[in-house]
Coordinates of C-alpha atoms in Angstrom, one line a residue:
X291 CA 1.4 37.8 40.9
X292 CA -0.4 40.9 39.8
X293 CA -1.5 41.3 36.1
X294 CA 1.3 43.8 35.5
X295 CA 3.9 41.4 37.0
X296 CA 2.5 38.5 34.8
X297 CA 2.7 40.7 31.7
X298 CA 6.2 41.7 32.7
X299 CA 7.2 38.1 33.0
X300 CA 5.7 37.2 29.6
X301 CA 7.6 40.1 28.1
X302 CA 10.8 38.4 29.0
X303 CA 10.1 35.6 26.5
X304 CA 7.5 36.9 24.0
X305 CA 7.7 40.0 21.8
X306 CA 4.6 42.0 21.3
X307 CA 1.0 40.7 21.5
X308 CA 0.2 43.0 24.4
X309 CA -3.6 42.4 24.2
X310 CA -3.2 38.6 24.5
X311 CA -0.8 39.0 27.4
X312 CA -3.2 41.3 29.3
X313 CA -6.1 39.0 28.7
X314 CA -4.4 35.9 30.1
X315 CA -2.8 38.0 33.0
X316 CA -6.3 39.2 34.1
X317 CA -7.7 35.7 33.8
X318 CA -4.9 34.3 35.9
X319 CA -5.2 36.9 38.5
X320 CA -9.0 36.4 38.6
X321 CA -8.4 32.8 39.8
X322 CA -6.7 34.2 42.9
X323 CA -9.4 36.9 43.3
X324 CA -12.1 34.4 43.3
X325 CA -10.4 32.4 46.1
X326 CA -10.6 35.5 48.3
X327 CA -14.4 35.8 48.0
X328 CA -16.4 34.3 50.9
X329 CA -19.7 32.4 50.9
X330 CA -21.9 31.3 48.2
X331 CA -20.8 34.2 45.9
X332 CA -17.5 32.4 45.2
X333 CA -19.4 29.5 43.6
X334 CA -21.2 31.9 41.3
X335 CA -18.1 33.5 39.9
X336 CA -17.2 31.6 36.7
X337 CA -13.9 32.0 34.8
X338 CA -14.0 34.2 31.7
X339 CA -12.7 31.8 29.0
X340 CA -10.5 33.2 26.2
X341 CA -10.1 32.6 22.5
X342 CA -6.8 33.6 21.0
X343 CA -7.1 34.2 17.2
X344 CA -4.1 34.7 15.0
X345 CA -2.0 33.1 12.3
X346 CA 0.6 30.4 13.0
X347 CA 3.9 31.5 14.6
X348 CA 2.7 34.7 16.3
X349 CA 3.0 33.5 19.9
X350 CA -0.3 31.7 20.8
X351 CA 1.4 28.4 21.9
X352 CA 4.3 30.2 23.5
X353 CA 1.9 32.3 25.6
X354 CA 0.4 29.0 26.7
X355 CA 3.8 27.4 27.6
X356 CA 4.9 30.4 29.6
X357 CA 1.5 30.7 31.3
X358 CA 1.9 27.1 32.5
X359 CA 5.1 27.9 34.3
X360 CA 3.7 31.1 35.8
X361 CA 0.5 29.6 37.0
X362 CA 2.0 27.1 39.4
X363 CA -1.4 25.4 38.9
X364 CA -2.5 22.2 37.0
X365 CA -2.1 23.1 33.3
X366 CA -2.6 21.0 30.2
X367 CA -2.3 21.7 26.5
X368 CA -4.4 19.7 24.1
X369 CA -5.1 19.8 20.4
X370 CA -8.8 20.0 19.4
X371 CA -8.0 18.1 16.2
X372 CA -7.1 15.0 18.2
X373 CA -10.7 14.7 19.6
X374 CA -13.6 12.9 17.9
X375 CA -17.3 12.9 18.6
X376 CA -18.5 10.3 21.1
X377 CA -19.0 7.0 19.3
X378 CA -16.1 7.4 16.8
X379 CA -12.5 6.2 17.0
X380 CA -10.3 8.7 18.8
X381 CA -10.0 10.5 22.0
X382 CA -13.2 11.8 23.7
X383 CA -13.2 15.3 25.1
X384 CA -13.5 14.2 28.7
X385 CA -10.0 12.7 28.5
X386 CA -8.6 16.3 28.8
X387 CA -10.0 16.5 32.3
X388 CA -8.7 13.1 33.2
X389 CA -5.3 14.3 32.0
X390 CA -5.6 17.5 34.0
X391 CA -6.3 15.5 37.1
X392 CA -3.1 13.4 36.5
X393 CA -1.1 16.7 36.1
X394 CA -2.6 18.0 39.4
X395 CA -1.6 14.8 41.2
X396 CA 1.9 15.0 39.9
X397 CA 2.1 18.6 40.9
X398 CA 0.9 17.9 44.5
X399 CA 3.1 14.8 44.8
X400 CA 6.2 16.8 43.7
X401 CA 5.4 19.4 46.4
X402 CA 5.0 16.6 49.0
X403 CA 8.3 15.0 47.9
X404 CA 10.1 18.3 48.4
X405 CA 8.6 18.6 51.9
X406 CA 9.3 15.0 52.8
X407 CA 12.8 14.6 51.2
X408 CA 14.8 15.5 54.3
X409 CA 13.0 13.1 56.5
X410 CA 13.1 10.4 53.8
X411 CA 16.8 10.8 53.4
X412 CA 17.3 10.4 57.2
X413 CA 15.3 7.2 57.3
X414 CA 17.0 5.9 54.1
X415 CA 20.4 6.6 55.7
X416 CA 19.5 4.5 58.8
X417 CA 18.4 1.6 56.6
X418 CA 21.7 1.8 54.7
X419 CA 23.6 1.8 57.9
X420 CA 21.8 -1.4 58.9
X421 CA 22.9 -2.9 55.6
X422 CA 26.5 -1.8 56.0
X423 CA 26.8 -2.5 59.7
X424 CA 24.1 -5.1 60.6
X425 CA 22.9 -5.1 64.2
X426 CA 23.7 -8.3 66.2
X427 CA 20.9 -10.9 66.3
X428 CA 19.9 -11.4 70.0
X429 CA 17.5 -14.2 70.9
X430 CA 14.3 -13.0 72.5
X431 CA 14.3 -13.0 76.3
X432 CA 18.1 -13.1 76.6
X433 CA 19.2 -10.9 79.6
X434 CA 21.4 -7.9 78.9
X435 CA 24.7 -8.0 80.6
X436 CA 27.3 -5.3 81.3
X437 CA 29.4 -6.6 78.5
X438 CA 26.4 -6.3 76.2
X439 CA 26.0 -2.7 77.2
X440 CA 29.7 -2.0 76.5
X441 CA 29.5 -3.7 73.2
X442 CA 26.3 -1.7 72.3
X443 CA 28.1 1.6 73.1
X444 CA 31.1 0.6 70.9
X445 CA 28.8 -0.4 68.1
X446 CA 26.9 2.9 68.4
X447 CA 30.2 4.8 68.3
X448 CA 31.2 2.9 65.2
X449 CA 27.8 3.5 63.6
X450 CA 28.1 7.2 64.2
X451 CA 31.5 7.3 62.4
X452 CA 30.1 5.2 59.6
X453 CA 27.1 7.7 59.3
X454 CA 29.6 10.6 58.9
X455 CA 31.4 8.7 56.1
X456 CA 28.1 7.8 54.4
X457 CA 26.9 11.4 54.4
X458 CA 30.2 12.6 52.9
X459 CA 30.0 10.0 50.0
X460 CA 33.0 8.0 51.1
X461 CA 31.0 4.8 51.0
X462 CA 29.3 5.3 47.6
X463 CA 31.5 2.8 45.9
X464 CA 30.8 0.0 48.3
X465 CA 28.3 -2.7 47.5
X466 CA 25.3 -3.8 49.6
X467 CA 22.7 -6.5 49.1
X468 CA 19.1 -5.5 49.6
X469 CA 15.6 -6.6 48.8
X470 CA 13.9 -4.7 46.0
X471 CA 10.3 -4.9 45.0
X472 CA 8.3 -4.2 41.9
X473 CA 4.7 -4.6 40.7
X474 CA 4.1 -6.8 37.8
X475 CA 1.0 -5.7 36.0
X476 CA -1.4 -7.9 34.1
X477 CA -0.8 -8.5 30.4
X478 CA -4.5 -8.5 29.6
X479 CA -5.8 -5.6 27.5
X480 CA -9.5 -4.6 27.7
X481 CA -11.1 -2.5 25.0
X482 CA -14.4 -0.7 25.5
X483 CA -16.3 1.4 23.0
X484 CA -14.1 4.3 23.7
X485 CA -10.9 2.3 24.5
X486 CA -9.1 1.9 27.7
X487 CA -7.8 5.4 27.8
X488 CA -11.2 7.0 27.5
X489 CA -12.7 4.7 30.2
X490 CA -10.1 6.1 32.6
X491 CA -9.3 2.7 33.9
X492 CA -5.9 1.5 34.9
X493 CA -6.1 -2.3 34.8
X494 CA -2.9 -2.7 36.9
X495 CA -4.4 -0.4 39.7
X496 CA -7.7 -2.2 39.5
X497 CA -6.3 -5.7 39.9
X498 CA -3.5 -4.8 42.2
X499 CA -0.7 -6.4 40.1
X500 CA 1.6 -9.0 41.6
X501 CA 4.2 -7.9 44.1
X502 CA 7.6 -9.4 43.2
X503 CA 10.6 -9.2 45.5
X504 CA 14.1 -10.1 44.9
X505 CA 17.5 -9.5 46.4
X506 CA 20.0 -7.5 44.4
X507 CA 23.6 -6.3 44.9
X508 CA 24.2 -2.7 44.1
X509 CA 26.4 0.3 44.9
X510 CA 25.5 2.4 48.0
X511 CA 24.7 5.4 45.9
X512 CA 22.1 3.5 43.9
X513 CA 20.7 1.9 47.1
X514 CA 20.4 5.3 48.6
X515 CA 18.2 6.5 45.7
X516 CA 16.0 3.5 45.9
X517 CA 15.6 3.7 49.6
X518 CA 14.8 7.4 49.5
X519 CA 12.0 6.7 46.9
X520 CA 10.6 3.9 49.1
X521 CA 10.6 6.1 52.2
X522 CA 9.0 9.1 50.5
X523 CA 6.3 6.8 49.1
X524 CA 5.7 5.4 52.6
X525 CA 5.6 8.9 54.2
X526 CA 3.1 10.3 51.7
X527 CA -0.6 10.6 52.7
X528 CA -2.1 9.5 49.3
X529 CA -5.7 10.2 50.3
X530 CA -4.7 13.8 51.3
X531 CA -2.7 14.2 48.0
X532 CA -5.7 13.0 45.9
X533 CA -8.1 15.4 47.7
X534 CA -5.7 18.3 47.3
X535 CA -5.1 17.5 43.6
X536 CA -8.8 17.3 42.9
X537 CA -9.4 20.7 44.6
X538 CA -6.5 22.2 42.6
X539 CA -7.8 20.8 39.3
X540 CA -11.3 22.1 40.0
X541 CA -10.5 25.5 41.4
X542 CA -7.3 26.6 39.6
X543 CA -6.9 24.2 36.6
X544 CA -6.2 25.6 33.2
X545 CA -6.9 23.8 29.9
X546 CA -5.3 25.2 26.7
X547 CA -7.2 24.0 23.6
X548 CA -5.0 24.5 20.6
X549 CA -6.2 24.3 17.0
X550 CA -9.8 25.0 18.0
X551 CA -10.4 26.1 14.4
X552 CA -9.8 22.5 13.2
X553 CA -13.2 21.5 14.6
X554 CA -15.0 24.4 12.8
X555 CA -16.7 24.0 9.5
X556 CA -16.9 27.1 7.2
X557 CA -20.3 28.7 7.0
X558 CA -22.6 26.8 4.8
X559 CA -20.1 24.1 4.1
X560 CA -21.6 20.6 3.7
X561 CA -20.1 17.1 3.8
X562 CA -17.7 15.4 6.2
X563 CA -16.8 18.8 7.9
X564 CA -20.3 18.9 9.4
X565 CA -19.3 16.1 11.7
X566 CA -16.9 18.4 13.5
X567 CA -19.9 20.1 15.1
X568 CA -20.2 16.9 17.1
X569 CA -16.9 17.6 18.8
X570 CA -18.0 21.1 19.6
X571 CA -21.2 19.8 21.2
X572 CA -19.2 17.3 23.2
X573 CA -16.9 20.2 24.3
X574 CA -19.9 22.3 25.4
X575 CA -20.8 20.6 28.7
X576 CA -17.2 20.4 29.7
X577 CA -16.7 24.1 29.2
X578 CA -20.1 25.0 30.7
X579 CA -19.4 23.0 33.8
X580 CA -20.0 19.3 34.4
X581 CA -18.8 16.3 36.4
X582 CA -16.2 14.1 34.7
X583 CA -15.5 10.6 36.1
X584 CA -11.9 9.7 36.5
X585 CA -10.2 6.8 38.1
X586 CA -9.4 9.1 41.0
X587 CA -13.0 10.2 41.5
X588 CA -15.3 12.9 40.1
X589 CA -13.8 16.2 38.9
X590 CA -16.1 19.2 38.4
X591 CA -15.2 21.5 35.5
X592 CA -17.3 24.6 36.6
X593 CA -14.3 26.7 37.6
X594 CA -11.6 25.4 35.2
X595 CA -10.2 28.1 32.9
X596 CA -10.3 27.2 29.2
X597 CA -8.1 29.1 26.8
X598 CA -8.6 28.2 23.1
X599 CA -6.5 29.2 20.2
X600 CA -6.7 28.9 16.4
X601 CA -5.6 30.5 13.2
X602 CA -9.1 30.4 11.7
X603 CA -7.9 30.4 8.0
X604 CA -11.1 30.4 5.9
X605 CA -13.2 30.3 9.0
X606 CA -14.0 32.6 11.9
X607 CA -14.8 32.2 15.6
X608 CA -18.3 33.1 14.7
X609 CA -18.5 29.7 12.8
X610 CA -18.4 27.9 16.2
X611 CA -21.8 26.8 17.4
X612 CA -23.4 29.7 19.2
X613 CA -23.6 27.9 22.6
X614 CA -19.8 27.4 22.5
X615 CA -19.1 31.0 21.4
X616 CA -21.0 32.1 24.5
X617 CA -18.7 30.1 26.8
X618 CA -15.6 32.0 25.4
X619 CA -16.6 35.6 26.1
X620 CA -13.1 37.1 25.7
X621 CA -11.7 37.1 22.1
X622 CA -8.2 38.4 21.4
X623 CA -6.8 39.0 18.0
X624 CA -3.0 38.4 17.7
X625 CA -1.2 40.5 15.1
X626 CA 1.0 39.1 12.3
X627 CA 4.7 39.6 12.8
X628 CA 6.9 41.7 10.5
X629 CA 10.6 42.4 10.0
X630 CA 10.8 44.7 13.0
X631 CA 9.3 42.1 15.3
X632 CA 11.7 39.5 13.9
X633 CA 14.7 41.7 14.8
X634 CA 13.5 42.0 18.4
X635 CA 12.6 38.2 18.6
X636 CA 16.1 37.3 17.4
X637 CA 17.8 39.4 20.2
X638 CA 15.6 40.4 23.1
X639 CA 13.9 37.3 24.7
X640 CA 15.8 35.4 27.4
X641 CA 15.8 32.4 25.1
X642 CA 16.4 34.3 21.9
X643 CA 17.6 32.4 18.9
X644 CA 20.9 34.2 18.6
X645 CA 21.6 33.4 22.3
X646 CA 20.8 29.8 21.7
X647 CA 23.2 29.4 18.8
X648 CA 25.8 31.4 20.7
X649 CA 25.6 28.8 23.4
X650 CA 25.8 25.9 20.9
X651 CA 28.9 27.3 19.3
X652 CA 30.5 28.1 22.7
X653 CA 30.3 24.4 23.6
X654 CA 32.9 23.8 20.8
X655 CA 35.0 26.8 22.0
X656 CA 33.8 29.1 19.2
X657 CA 32.4 32.6 19.8
X658 CA 29.8 33.7 17.1
X659 CA 28.9 37.4 16.8
X660 CA 26.2 39.0 14.7
X661 CA 26.4 42.6 13.6
X662 CA 23.2 44.7 13.6
X663 CA 23.0 44.6 9.8
X664 CA 23.3 40.8 9.9
X665 CA 20.3 40.6 12.3
X666 CA 18.3 43.0 10.1
X667 CA 19.1 40.9 7.0
X668 CA 18.1 37.6 8.7
X669 CA 14.8 39.3 9.7
X670 CA 14.2 40.5 6.2
X671 CA 15.0 37.1 4.7
X672 CA 12.5 35.5 7.0
X673 CA 9.9 38.1 6.3
X674 CA 10.3 37.7 2.5
X675 CA 10.2 33.9 2.8
X676 CA 6.9 34.1 4.7
X677 CA 5.5 36.4 2.0
X678 CA 6.5 34.2 -1.0
X679 CA 5.7 30.8 0.6
X680 CA 3.6 29.7 3.5
X681 CA 3.5 32.3 6.3
X682 CA 4.7 30.4 9.4
X683 CA 5.4 33.5 11.5
X684 CA 8.4 33.5 13.9
X685 CA 9.0 29.8 13.2
X686 CA 10.6 30.9 9.9
X687 CA 13.5 32.4 11.8
X688 CA 14.6 28.9 12.9
X689 CA 14.7 27.6 9.3
X690 CA 16.6 30.7 8.1
X691 CA 19.1 30.4 10.9
X692 CA 19.6 26.7 10.3
X693 CA 20.3 27.4 6.6
X694 CA 22.6 30.2 7.4
X695 CA 24.7 28.5 10.0
X696 CA 24.7 24.9 8.6
X697 CA 28.2 25.0 7.0
X698 CA 29.8 26.3 10.2
X699 CA 27.8 23.9 12.4
X700 CA 29.2 21.1 10.3
X701 CA 32.9 22.3 10.2
X702 CA 33.2 23.0 13.9
X703 CA 35.3 21.8 15.7
X704 CA 37.1 19.7 13.0
X705 CA 38.1 22.7 10.7
X706 CA 38.5 25.3 13.4
X707 CA 38.0 25.9 17.2
X708 CA 38.9 28.5 19.7
X709 CA 37.9 31.1 17.2
X710 CA 35.6 34.1 16.7
X711 CA 33.0 34.1 13.9
X712 CA 31.8 37.5 12.9
X713 CA 28.6 37.4 10.8
X714 CA 27.6 40.5 9.0
X715 CA 25.0 41.5 6.4
X716 CA 27.2 40.6 3.5
X717 CA 27.7 37.0 4.7
X718 CA 23.9 36.6 5.2
X719 CA 23.1 37.9 1.7
X720 CA 25.8 35.7 0.1
X721 CA 24.6 32.5 1.9
X722 CA 20.8 33.1 1.7
X723 CA 20.4 35.2 -1.4
X724 CA 20.6 32.3 -3.9
X725 CA 18.1 30.3 -1.9
X726 CA 15.6 33.2 -2.0
X727 CA 16.0 33.5 -5.8
X728 CA 15.5 29.8 -6.4
X729 CA 11.8 29.0 -5.9
X730 CA 12.3 25.3 -5.5
X731 CA 15.1 25.8 -2.9
X732 CA 13.1 28.4 -1.1
X733 CA 10.2 26.1 -0.8
X734 CA 12.1 23.2 0.7
X735 CA 14.9 24.9 2.6
X736 CA 13.2 28.0 3.9

């Protein structure tokens, strides 16, 4: 996708924040551009990492969510506040790369499953036919007679008819008995200085587990699902999948680090906050480019794109250690949202809140309609609530809508159904006006 197409796609779900959309669109397109460069120069082109700065509820996380779907590349979102400096209890920063590798493997596996599904279904169907219509047991070395050939032809004809019925689903209710297997992992836990998760070790994989087989009776449709899974697993080239996943993680992986401001200490501040600098210093080699050991091999981070985001209340991106600032050359300020933005957010995105509630009421046979002045009033209430209490941005719309519609959501469908609810500005003011006036209610309801 071109940058314009990426921004256009983001516009379908996110209102405003054009600068942030342009920045991530260019960064995403640059991944593709780098792949077109030949020779040693490709290795020299580093991604331009981005910091998104803005208050909560303005679209930072939503941009990340939509970017993940557009990228069709390994993508992981982590919270910087969950990480601790090496040597302390908590997750170490390298775990984000291990998680990225797991995402890449799942992505490549899913593509392989799609490609192999048809062949796996054919092989599973033949195995099911063997269960439904077992072939005759012939002792080794027994000569084949004309009667045997005639019987074989009749059996093949019967098998073809059974195959047609199997494909149509006529046999789904029948029962078959088949052997199922499952690995039983070890119950021993091992704890290192950083814990099992940080070590990147899967004890079951390391020790192999114990293969347990048993015979079970099940319906044909359940047996078909199990056999398809077995056949797809057998058809997969796992070494090729790992190699492709590693290449994708290294060349097109994206790591979104949310709440980066939580590991920043305000300028000149002393005390426990100073220890947050340790997390930044641990992040530095990952962002600069290093080799991280995973249970699937070494993953290089030189060309992984890092997008960080934070509100930076009481702090600033300039409070990051200088070395880390230098690794995030693109800084984008996201603007606070006002009543006009809320009006658009309520109506325009494909997953707009009014459309969501419309679908919820429709499931009970009720149509709910909002007049323009009702939408404007909802936006104004959300804006005033943000001004008088904590500003949580567009997330306030969810709490306002929940408070407004709660009585109807409770009454439907017991009190009424197959009806039309028209919500206008007067109804919104009546239902939410008292809450806005009462400071205690405003604090806990809105």
